[in-house]
Short mmCIF file of C-alpha atoms in Angstrom, two decimals:
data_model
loop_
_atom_site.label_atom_id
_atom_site.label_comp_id
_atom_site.label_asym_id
_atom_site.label_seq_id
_atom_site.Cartn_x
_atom_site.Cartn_y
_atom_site.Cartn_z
CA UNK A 1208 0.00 0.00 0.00
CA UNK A 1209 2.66 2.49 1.15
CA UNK A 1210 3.93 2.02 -2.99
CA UNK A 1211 0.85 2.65 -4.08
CA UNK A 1212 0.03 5.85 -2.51
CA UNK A 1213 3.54 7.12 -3.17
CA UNK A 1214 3.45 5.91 -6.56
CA UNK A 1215 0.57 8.26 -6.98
CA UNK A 1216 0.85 11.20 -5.12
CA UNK A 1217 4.65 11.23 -7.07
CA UNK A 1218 2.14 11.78 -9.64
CA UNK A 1219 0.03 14.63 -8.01
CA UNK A 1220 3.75 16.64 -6.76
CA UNK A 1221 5.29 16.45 -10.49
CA UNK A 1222 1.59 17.61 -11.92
CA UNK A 1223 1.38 20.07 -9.32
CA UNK A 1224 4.67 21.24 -10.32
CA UNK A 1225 4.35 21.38 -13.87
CA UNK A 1226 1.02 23.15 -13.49
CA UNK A 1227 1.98 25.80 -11.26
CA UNK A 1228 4.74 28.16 -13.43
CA UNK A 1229 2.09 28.28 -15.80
CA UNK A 1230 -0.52 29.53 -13.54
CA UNK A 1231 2.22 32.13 -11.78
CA UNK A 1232 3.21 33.64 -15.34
CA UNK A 1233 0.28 34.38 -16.60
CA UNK A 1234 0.17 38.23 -14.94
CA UNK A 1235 2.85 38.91 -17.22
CA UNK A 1236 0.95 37.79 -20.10
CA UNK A 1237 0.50 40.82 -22.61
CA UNK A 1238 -1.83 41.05 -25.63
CA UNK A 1239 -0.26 41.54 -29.47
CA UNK A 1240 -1.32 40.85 -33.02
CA UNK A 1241 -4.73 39.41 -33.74
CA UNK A 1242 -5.64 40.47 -30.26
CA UNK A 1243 -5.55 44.27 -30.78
CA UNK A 1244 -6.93 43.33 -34.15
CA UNK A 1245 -9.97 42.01 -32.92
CA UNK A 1246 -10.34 44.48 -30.44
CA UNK A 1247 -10.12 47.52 -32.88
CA UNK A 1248 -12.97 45.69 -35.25
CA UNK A 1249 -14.88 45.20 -32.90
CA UNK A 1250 -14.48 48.89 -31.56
CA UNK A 1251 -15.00 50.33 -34.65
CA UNK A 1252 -17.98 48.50 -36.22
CA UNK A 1253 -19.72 47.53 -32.79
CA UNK A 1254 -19.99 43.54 -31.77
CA UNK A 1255 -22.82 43.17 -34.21
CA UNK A 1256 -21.48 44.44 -37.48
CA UNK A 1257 -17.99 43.17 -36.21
CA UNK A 1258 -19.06 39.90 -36.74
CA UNK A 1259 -20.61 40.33 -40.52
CA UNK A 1260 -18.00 41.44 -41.04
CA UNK A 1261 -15.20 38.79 -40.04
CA UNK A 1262 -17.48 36.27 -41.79
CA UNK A 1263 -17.58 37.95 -44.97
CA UNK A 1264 -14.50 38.91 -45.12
CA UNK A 1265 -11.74 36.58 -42.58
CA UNK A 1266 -13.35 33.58 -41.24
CA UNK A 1267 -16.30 31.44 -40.36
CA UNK A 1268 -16.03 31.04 -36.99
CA UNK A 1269 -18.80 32.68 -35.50
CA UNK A 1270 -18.09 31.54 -31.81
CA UNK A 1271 -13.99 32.58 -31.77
CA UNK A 1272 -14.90 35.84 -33.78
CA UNK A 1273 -17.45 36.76 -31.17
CA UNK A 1274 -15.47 36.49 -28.50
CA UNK A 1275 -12.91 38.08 -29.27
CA UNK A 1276 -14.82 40.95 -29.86
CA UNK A 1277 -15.54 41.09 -26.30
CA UNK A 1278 -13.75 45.00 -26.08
CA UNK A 1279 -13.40 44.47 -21.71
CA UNK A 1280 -11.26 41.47 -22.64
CA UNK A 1281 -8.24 43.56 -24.76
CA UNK A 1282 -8.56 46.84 -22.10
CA UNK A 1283 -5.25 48.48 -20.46
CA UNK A 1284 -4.26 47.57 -17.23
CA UNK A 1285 -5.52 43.73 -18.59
CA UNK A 1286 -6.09 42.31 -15.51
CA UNK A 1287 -9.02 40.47 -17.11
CA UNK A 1288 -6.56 39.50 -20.18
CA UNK A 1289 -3.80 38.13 -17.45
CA UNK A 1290 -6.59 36.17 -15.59
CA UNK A 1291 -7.64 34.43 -18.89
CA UNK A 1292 -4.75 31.46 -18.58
CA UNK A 1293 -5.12 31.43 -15.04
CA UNK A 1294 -8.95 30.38 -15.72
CA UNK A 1295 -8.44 28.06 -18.99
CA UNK A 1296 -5.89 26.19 -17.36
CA UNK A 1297 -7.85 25.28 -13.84
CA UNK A 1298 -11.22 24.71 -15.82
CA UNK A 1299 -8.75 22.07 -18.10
CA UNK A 1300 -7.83 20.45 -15.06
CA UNK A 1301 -11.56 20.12 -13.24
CA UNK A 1302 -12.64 18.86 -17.42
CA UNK A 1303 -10.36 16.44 -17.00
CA UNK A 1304 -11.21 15.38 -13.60
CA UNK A 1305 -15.09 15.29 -14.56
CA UNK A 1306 -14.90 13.04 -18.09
CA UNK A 1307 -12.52 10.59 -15.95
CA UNK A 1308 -15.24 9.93 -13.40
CA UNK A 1309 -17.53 9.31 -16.34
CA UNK A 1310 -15.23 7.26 -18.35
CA UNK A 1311 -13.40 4.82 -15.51
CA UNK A 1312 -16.69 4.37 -13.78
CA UNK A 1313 -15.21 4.79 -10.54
CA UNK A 1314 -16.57 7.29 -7.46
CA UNK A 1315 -12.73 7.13 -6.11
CA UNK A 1316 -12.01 10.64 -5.96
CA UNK A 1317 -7.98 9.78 -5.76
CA UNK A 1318 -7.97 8.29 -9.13
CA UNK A 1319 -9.26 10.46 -10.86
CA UNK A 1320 -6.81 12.75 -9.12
CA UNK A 1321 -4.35 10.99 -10.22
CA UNK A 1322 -5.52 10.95 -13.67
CA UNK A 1323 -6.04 14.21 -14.30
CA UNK A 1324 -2.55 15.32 -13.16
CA UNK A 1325 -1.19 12.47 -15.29
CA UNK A 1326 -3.12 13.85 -17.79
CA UNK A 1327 -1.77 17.36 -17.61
CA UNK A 1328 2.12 16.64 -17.15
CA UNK A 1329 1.76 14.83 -20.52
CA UNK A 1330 0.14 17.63 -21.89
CA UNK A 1331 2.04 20.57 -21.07
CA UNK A 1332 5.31 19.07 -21.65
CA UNK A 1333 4.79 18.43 -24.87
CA UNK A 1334 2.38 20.83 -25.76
CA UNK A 1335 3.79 22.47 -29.66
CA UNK A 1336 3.19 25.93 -28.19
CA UNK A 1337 2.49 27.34 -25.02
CA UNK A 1338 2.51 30.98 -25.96
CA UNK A 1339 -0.13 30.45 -28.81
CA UNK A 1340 -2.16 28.25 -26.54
CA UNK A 1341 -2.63 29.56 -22.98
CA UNK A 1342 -0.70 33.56 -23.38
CA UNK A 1343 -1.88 34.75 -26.71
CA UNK A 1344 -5.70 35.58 -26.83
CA UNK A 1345 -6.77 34.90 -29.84
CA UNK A 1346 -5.18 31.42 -30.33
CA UNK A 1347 -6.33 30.10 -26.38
CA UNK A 1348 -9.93 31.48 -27.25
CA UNK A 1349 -9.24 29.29 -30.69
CA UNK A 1350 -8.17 26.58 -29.67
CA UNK A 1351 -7.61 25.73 -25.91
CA UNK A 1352 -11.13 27.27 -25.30
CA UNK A 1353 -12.33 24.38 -28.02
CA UNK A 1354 -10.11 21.86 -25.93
CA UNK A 1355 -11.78 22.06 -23.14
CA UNK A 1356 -15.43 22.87 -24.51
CA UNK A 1357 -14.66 19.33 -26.93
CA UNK A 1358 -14.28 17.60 -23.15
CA UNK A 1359 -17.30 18.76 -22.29
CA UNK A 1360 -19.00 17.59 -25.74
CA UNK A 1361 -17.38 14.34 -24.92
CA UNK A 1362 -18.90 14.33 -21.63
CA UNK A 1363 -22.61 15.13 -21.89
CA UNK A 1364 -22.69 12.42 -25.25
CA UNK A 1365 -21.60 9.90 -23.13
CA UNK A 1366 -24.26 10.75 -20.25
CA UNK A 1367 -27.07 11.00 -23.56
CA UNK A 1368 -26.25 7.58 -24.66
CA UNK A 1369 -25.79 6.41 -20.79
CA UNK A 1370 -29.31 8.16 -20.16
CA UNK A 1371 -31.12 8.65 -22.83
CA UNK A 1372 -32.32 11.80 -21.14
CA UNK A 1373 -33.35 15.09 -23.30
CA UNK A 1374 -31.53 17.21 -21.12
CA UNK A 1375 -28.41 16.09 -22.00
CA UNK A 1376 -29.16 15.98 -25.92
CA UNK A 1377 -30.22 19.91 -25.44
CA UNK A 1378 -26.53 20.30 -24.19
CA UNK A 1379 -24.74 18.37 -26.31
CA UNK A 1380 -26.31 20.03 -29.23
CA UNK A 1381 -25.30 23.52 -27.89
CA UNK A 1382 -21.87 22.37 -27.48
CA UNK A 1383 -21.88 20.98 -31.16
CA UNK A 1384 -22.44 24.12 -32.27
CA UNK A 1385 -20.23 26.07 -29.75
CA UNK A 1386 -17.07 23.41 -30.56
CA UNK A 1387 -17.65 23.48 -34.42
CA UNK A 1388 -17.76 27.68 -34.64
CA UNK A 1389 -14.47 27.88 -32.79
CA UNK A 1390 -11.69 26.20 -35.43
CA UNK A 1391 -12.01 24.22 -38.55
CA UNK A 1392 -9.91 21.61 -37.12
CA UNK A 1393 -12.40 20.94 -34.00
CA UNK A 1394 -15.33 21.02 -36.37
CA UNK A 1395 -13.93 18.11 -38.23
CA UNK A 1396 -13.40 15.75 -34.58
CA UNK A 1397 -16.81 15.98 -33.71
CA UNK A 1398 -18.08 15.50 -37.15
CA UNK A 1399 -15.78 12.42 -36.89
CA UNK A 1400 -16.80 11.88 -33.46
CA UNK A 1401 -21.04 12.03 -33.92
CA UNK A 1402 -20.13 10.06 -37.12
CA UNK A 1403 -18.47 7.19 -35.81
CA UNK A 1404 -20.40 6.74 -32.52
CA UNK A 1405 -23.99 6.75 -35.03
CA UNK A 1406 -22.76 3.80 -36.85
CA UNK A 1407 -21.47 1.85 -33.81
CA UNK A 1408 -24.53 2.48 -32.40
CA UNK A 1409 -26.48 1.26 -35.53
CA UNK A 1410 -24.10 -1.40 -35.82
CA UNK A 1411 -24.83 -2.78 -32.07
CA UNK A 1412 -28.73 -1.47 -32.01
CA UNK A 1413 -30.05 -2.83 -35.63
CA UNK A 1414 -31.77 0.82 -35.74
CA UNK A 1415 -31.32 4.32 -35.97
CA UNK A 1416 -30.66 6.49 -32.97
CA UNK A 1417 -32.33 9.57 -33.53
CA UNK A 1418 -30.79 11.22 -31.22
CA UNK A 1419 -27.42 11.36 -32.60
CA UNK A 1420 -28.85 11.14 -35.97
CA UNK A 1421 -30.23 14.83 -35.12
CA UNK A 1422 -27.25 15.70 -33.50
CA UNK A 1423 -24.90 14.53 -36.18
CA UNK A 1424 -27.06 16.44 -38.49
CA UNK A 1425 -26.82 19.83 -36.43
CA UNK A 1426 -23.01 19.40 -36.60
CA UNK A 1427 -23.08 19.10 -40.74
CA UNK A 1428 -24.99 22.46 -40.64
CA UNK A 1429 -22.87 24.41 -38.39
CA UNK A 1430 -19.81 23.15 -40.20
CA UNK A 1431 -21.23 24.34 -43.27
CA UNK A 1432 -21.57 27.64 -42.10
CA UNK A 1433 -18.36 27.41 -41.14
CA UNK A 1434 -16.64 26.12 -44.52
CA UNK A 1435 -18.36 27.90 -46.66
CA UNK A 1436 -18.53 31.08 -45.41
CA UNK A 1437 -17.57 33.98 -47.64
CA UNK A 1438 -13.91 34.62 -45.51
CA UNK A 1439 -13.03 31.35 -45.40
CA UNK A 1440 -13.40 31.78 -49.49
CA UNK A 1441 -11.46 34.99 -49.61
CA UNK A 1442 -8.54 33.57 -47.71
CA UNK A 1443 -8.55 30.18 -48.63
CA UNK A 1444 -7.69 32.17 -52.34
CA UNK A 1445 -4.36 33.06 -51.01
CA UNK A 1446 -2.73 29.74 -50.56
CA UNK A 1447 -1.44 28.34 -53.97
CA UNK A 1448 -0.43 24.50 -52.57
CA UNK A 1449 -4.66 24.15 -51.64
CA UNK A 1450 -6.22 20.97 -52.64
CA UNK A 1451 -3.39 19.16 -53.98
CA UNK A 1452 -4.39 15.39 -52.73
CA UNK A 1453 -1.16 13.69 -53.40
CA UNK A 1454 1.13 16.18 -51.90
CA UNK A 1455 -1.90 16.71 -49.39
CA UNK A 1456 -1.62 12.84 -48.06
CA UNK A 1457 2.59 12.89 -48.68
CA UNK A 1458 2.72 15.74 -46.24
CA UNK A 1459 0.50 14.42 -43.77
CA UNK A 1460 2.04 10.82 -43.45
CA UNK A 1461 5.47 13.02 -42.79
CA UNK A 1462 3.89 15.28 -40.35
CA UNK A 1463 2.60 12.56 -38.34
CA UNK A 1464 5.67 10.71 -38.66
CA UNK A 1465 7.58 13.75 -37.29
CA UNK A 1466 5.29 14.38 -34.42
CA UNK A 1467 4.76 11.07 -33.21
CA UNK A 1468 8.45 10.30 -33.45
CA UNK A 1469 8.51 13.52 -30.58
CA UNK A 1470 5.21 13.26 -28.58
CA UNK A 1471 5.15 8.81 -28.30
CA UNK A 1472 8.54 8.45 -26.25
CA UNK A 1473 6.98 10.24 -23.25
CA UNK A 1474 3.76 9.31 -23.47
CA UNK A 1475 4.20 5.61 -23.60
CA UNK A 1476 6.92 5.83 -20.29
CA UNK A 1477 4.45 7.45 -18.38
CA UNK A 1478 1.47 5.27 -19.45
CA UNK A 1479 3.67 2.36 -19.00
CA UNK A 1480 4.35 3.27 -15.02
CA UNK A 1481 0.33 4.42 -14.98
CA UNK A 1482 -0.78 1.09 -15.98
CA UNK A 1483 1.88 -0.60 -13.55
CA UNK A 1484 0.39 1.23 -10.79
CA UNK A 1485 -3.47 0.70 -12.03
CA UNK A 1486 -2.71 -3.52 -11.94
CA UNK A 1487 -0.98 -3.30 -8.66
CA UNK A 1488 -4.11 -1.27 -7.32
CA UNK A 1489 -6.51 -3.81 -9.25
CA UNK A 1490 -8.90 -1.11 -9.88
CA UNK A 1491 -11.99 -2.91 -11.75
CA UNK A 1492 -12.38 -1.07 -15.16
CA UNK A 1493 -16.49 -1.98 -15.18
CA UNK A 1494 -17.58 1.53 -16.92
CA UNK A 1495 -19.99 0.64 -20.13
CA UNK A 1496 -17.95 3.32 -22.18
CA UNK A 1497 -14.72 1.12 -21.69
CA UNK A 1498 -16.79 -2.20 -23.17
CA UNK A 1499 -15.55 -1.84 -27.08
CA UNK A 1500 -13.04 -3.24 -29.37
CA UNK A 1501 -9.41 -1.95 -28.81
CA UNK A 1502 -8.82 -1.93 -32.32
CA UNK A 1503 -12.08 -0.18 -33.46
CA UNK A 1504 -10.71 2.54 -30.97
CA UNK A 1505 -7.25 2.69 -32.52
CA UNK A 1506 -8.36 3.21 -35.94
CA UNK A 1507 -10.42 6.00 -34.57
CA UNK A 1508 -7.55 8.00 -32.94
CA UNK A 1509 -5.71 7.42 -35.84
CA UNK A 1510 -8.16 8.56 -38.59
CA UNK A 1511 -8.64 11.93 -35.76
CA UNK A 1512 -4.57 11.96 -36.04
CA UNK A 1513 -4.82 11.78 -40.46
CA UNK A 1514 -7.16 14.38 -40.41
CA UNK A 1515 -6.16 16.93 -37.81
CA UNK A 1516 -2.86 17.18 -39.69
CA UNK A 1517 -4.65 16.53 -43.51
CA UNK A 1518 -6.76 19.25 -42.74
CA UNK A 1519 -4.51 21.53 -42.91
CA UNK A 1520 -2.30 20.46 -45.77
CA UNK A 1521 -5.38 20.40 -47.83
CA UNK A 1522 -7.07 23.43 -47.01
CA UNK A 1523 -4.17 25.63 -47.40
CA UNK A 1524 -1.50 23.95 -48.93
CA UNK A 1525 0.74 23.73 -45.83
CA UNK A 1526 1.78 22.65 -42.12
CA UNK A 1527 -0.68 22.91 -39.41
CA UNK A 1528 0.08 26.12 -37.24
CA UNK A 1529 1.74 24.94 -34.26
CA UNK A 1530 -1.78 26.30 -32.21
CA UNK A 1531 -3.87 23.84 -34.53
CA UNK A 1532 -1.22 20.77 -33.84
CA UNK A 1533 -2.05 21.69 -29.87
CA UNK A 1534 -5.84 20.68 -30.54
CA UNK A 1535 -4.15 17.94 -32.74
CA UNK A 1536 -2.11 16.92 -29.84
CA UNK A 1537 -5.02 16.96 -27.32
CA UNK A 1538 -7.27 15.22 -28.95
CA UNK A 1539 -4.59 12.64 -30.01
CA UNK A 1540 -3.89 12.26 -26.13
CA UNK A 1541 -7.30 11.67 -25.05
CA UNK A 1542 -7.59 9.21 -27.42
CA UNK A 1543 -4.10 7.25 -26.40
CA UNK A 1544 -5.22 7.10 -22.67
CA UNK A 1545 -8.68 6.04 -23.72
CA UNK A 1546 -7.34 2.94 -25.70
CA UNK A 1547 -5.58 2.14 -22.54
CA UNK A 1548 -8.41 2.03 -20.88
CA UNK A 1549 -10.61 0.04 -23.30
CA UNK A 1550 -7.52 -2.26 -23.46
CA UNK A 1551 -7.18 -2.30 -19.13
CA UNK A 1552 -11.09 -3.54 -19.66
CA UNK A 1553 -10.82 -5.99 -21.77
CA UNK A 1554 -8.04 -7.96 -19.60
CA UNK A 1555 -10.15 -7.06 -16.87
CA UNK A 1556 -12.88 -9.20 -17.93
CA UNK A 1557 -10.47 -12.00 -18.67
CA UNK A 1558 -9.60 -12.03 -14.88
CA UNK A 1559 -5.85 -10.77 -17.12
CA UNK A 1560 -3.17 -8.43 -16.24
CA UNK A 1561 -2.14 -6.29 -19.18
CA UNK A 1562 1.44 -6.44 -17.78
CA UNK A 1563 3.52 -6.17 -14.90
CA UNK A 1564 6.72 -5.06 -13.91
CA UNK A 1565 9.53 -6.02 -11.41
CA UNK A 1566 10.72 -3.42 -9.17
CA UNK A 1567 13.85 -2.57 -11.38
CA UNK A 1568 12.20 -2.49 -14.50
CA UNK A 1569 9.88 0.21 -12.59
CA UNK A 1570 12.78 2.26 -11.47
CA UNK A 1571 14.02 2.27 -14.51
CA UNK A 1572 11.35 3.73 -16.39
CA UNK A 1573 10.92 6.40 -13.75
CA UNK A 1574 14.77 7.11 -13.97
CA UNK A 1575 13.44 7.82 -18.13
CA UNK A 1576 10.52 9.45 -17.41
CA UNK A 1577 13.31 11.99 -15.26
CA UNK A 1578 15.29 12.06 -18.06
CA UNK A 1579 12.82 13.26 -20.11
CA UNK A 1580 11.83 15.65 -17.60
CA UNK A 1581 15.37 16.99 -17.35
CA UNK A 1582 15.64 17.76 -21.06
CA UNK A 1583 14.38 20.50 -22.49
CA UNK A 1584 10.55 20.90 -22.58
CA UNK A 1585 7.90 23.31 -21.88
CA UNK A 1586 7.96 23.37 -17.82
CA UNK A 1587 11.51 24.12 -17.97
CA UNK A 1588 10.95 26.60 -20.13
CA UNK A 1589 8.52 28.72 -18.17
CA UNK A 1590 10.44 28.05 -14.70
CA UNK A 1591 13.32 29.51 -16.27
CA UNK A 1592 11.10 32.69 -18.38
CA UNK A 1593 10.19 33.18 -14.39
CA UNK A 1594 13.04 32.25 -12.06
CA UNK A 1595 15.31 34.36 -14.40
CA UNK A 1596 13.26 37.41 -14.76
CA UNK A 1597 12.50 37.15 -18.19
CA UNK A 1598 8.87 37.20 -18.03
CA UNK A 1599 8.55 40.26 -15.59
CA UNK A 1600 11.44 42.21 -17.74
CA UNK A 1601 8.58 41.71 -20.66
CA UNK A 1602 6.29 43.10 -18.70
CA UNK A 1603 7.91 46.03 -17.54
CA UNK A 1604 9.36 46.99 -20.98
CA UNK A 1605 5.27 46.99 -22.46
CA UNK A 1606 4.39 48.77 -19.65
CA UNK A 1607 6.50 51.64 -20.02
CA UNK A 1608 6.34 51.52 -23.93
CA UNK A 1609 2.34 51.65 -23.07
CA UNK A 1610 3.22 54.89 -20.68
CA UNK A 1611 5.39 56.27 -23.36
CA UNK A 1612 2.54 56.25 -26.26
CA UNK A 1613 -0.03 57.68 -24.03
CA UNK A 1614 2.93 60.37 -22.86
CA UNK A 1615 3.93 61.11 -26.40
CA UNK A 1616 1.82 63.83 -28.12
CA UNK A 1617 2.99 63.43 -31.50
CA UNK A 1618 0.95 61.62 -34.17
CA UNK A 1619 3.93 58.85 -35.24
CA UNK A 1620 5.78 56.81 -32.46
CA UNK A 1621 8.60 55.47 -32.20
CA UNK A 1622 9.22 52.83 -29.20
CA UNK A 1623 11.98 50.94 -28.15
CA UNK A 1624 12.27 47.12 -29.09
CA UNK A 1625 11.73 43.86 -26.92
CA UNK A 1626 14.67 42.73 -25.04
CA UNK A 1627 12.85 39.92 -23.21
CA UNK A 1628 11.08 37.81 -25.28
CA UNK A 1629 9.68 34.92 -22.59
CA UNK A 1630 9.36 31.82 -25.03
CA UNK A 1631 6.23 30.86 -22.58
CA UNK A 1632 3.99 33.97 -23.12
CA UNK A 1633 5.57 36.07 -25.90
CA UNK A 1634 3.57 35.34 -29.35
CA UNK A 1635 4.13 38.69 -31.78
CA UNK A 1636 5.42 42.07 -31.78
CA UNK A 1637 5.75 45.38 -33.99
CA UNK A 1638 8.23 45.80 -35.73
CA UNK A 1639 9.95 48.49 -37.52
CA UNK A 1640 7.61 48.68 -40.62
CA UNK A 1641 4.81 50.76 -39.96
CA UNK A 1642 3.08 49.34 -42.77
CA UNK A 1643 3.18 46.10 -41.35
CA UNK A 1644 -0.29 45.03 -40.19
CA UNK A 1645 0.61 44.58 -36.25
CA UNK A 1646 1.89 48.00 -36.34
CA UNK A 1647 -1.71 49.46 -38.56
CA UNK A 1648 -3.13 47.45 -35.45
CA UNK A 1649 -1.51 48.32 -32.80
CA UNK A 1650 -1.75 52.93 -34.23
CA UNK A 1651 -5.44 52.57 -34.29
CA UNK A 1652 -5.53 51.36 -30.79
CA UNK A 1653 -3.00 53.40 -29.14
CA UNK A 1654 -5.11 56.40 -31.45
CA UNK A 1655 -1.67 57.46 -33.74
CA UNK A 1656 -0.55 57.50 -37.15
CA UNK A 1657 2.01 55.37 -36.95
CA UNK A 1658 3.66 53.14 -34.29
CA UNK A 1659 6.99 51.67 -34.72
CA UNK A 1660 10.02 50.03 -33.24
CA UNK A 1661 13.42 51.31 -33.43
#
């Protein structure tokens, strides 16, 4: 027993201390770019109009677009901007904690403890950008605000099909189309999603469940508002490589390739020691959601995988942003540590043990999962934008360039560059081409002419 527990509440101390940097630099996050963009449209126009025009003329995501329009979020001193990551990242944690009650069937509040902070050193390690993800507006309202709302999808589904109860189908259809206005990439998981669990369901039932049938449905309409809006049209125009289906698929095998060859190592350690510590617990894995065919699930996660990185190479002829791989990469993870799951279940009711280690083949994979820690990764990388002042220097250099604008009287500014530049929270700058977009931006909200560094 004494292992056990300190098997798992290692587990809780090195989640709790790859969680916390995050949540301690986020009052030096700062807004730039599309942020101040937003913020100006929406300004100018009013919310309403704002949003005709970013779908006639940008994109078709209704629900990013509108919030982003939100002026109070993009207002000087931004405590309500700072306070953004703080909230994203502890509602991640309680999503994660909720769907694993759901999923393992289990009222153990420790577990799922354990889970979720398993869950989360996974995740932020290897996250492909923090900045874009948690620190930069527009891309945590694009896609981390999806993340979390696609748990949530997840979650009230599950209780439908567990229920059968209208409530929940009222909620999941909200969420369908909350998820599917937010990014093109989450639109096409939970058209993948609702598509896949309809024919398992018809597959199992010999009938139709109207239900998802309807919801399924909803989602096809929403993400045809979404594709074929008139600014998805207008930029999709301005990538030459678009709809090439052989280079399309060549690209995408590499990019997966690539990223699994960095994001598997880890993973698999830690889900190795996880699943050593679930058989030496010999929790019962009795949930219905867990009663499936491991392979079924596999090729599921890894048609999600194809098309979170085909997606992109089709649409616009080129990588996925590294924001879009973080939806990629979450949605990829909840899918690995499902499988396990499904695969824990199915040796369960074999009266089976998946595996087991000795003691030193335990220690050793902890001495790798270390070694991974110790390398460089994302919760080194914002203990050290902290501990060595980085983040605050950033901080203090926009706030006086801020205090400099509003002291300066003439119509063109000129403001010092960055020095610090905290790889955790720093997204964009200005630069010194006042022609440049972020700098037209970033004069119509400070009220000048021109803006630039020198």
């Amino acid at each position: 027993m004494d292992r056990i527990i300190k098997t798992e509440w290692w587990i809780v101390l090195i989640g709790f201390l790859s969680i916390l940097p995050f949540l301690l630099i986020s009052i030096y996050a700062n807004p730039s770019a599309d942020d101040i963009f937003y913020h100006n449209i929406g300004h100018l126009r009013g919310f309403v109009e704002a949003q005709v025009f970013w779908y006639h003329n940008w994109s078709g995501r209704y629900i990013s677009t509108a919030i982003l329009s939100i002026q109070s979020l993009v207002e000087n001193p931004y405590y309500i901007y700072k306070s953004i990551p703080i909230f994203l990242l502890i509602v991640l944690l309680y999503s994660i904690y909720r769907i694993s009650f759901l999923v393992l069937g289990s009222t153990n509040k420790r577990e799922c403890l354990v889970f979720m902070f398993l869950f989360m050193v996974v995740y932020l390690i290897q996250i492909p950008t923090v900045a874009e993800g948690f620190y930069w507006l527009a891309g945590a309202i694009t896609y981390q605000l999806s993340n979390i709302l696609f748990i949530w999808l997840i979650y009230f589904l599950l209780k439908l099909i567990q229920t059968n109860v209208l409530k929940y189908f009222i909620l999941t259809l909200f969420l369908i189309a909350i998820v599917v206005g937010t990014n093109e990439t989450a639109m096409v998981f939970v058209d993948l999603l609702l598509l896949v669990t309809l024919i398992f369901h018809y597959n199992r039932d010999q009938k139709i469940n109207y239900f998802l049938l309807s919801l399924f449905v909803v989602a096809l309409v929403c993400s045809a508002i979404v594709y074929f809006s008139p600014g998805n049209v207008i930029r999709a125009s301005s990538y030459p490589n678009k709809r090439k289906i052989i280079y399309a698929l060549l690209k995408t095998v590499n990019g997966i390739a690539t990223y699994l060859a960095i994001w598997m190592p880890f993973m698999v350690l830690s889900s190795l020691v996880y699943i050593n510590y679930l058989n030496k617990k010999k929790i019962k894995f009795e949930s219905q959601f867990l009663k499936t065919n491991p392979v079924g699930i596999v090729l599921v996660i890894c048609c999600l995988l194809f098309m979170g990185f085909f997606t992109s190479y089709w649409s616009i002829g080129g990588a996925p942003q590294l924001r879009t791989l973080n939806t990629v990469y979450f949605v990829f993870l909840l899918g690995f540590m499902y499988s396990i799951f499904v695969l824990l279940a199915k040796f369960n009711d074999a009266n089976r043990v998946l595996f087991s280690f000795s003691k030193e083949v335990k220690y050793f994979l902890v001495l790798l999962i270390f070694l991974q820690l110790g390398k460089k990764n994302n919760v080194k990388l914002a203990y050290k934008d902290l501990l060595s002042g980085t983040a605050s220097h950033f901080d203090r250099e926009l706030k006086n360039r801020y205090q400099l604008i509003q002291n300066n009287v003439e119509a063109n500014c000129k403001v010092p560059k960055l020095n610090s530049r905290p790889i955790t929270i720093f997204a964009h700058d200005i630069t010194a081409n006042p022609n440049e977009w972020k700098n037209q931006a970033y004069s119509i909200y400070f009220g000048k002419k021109t803006i630039v560094t020198d």
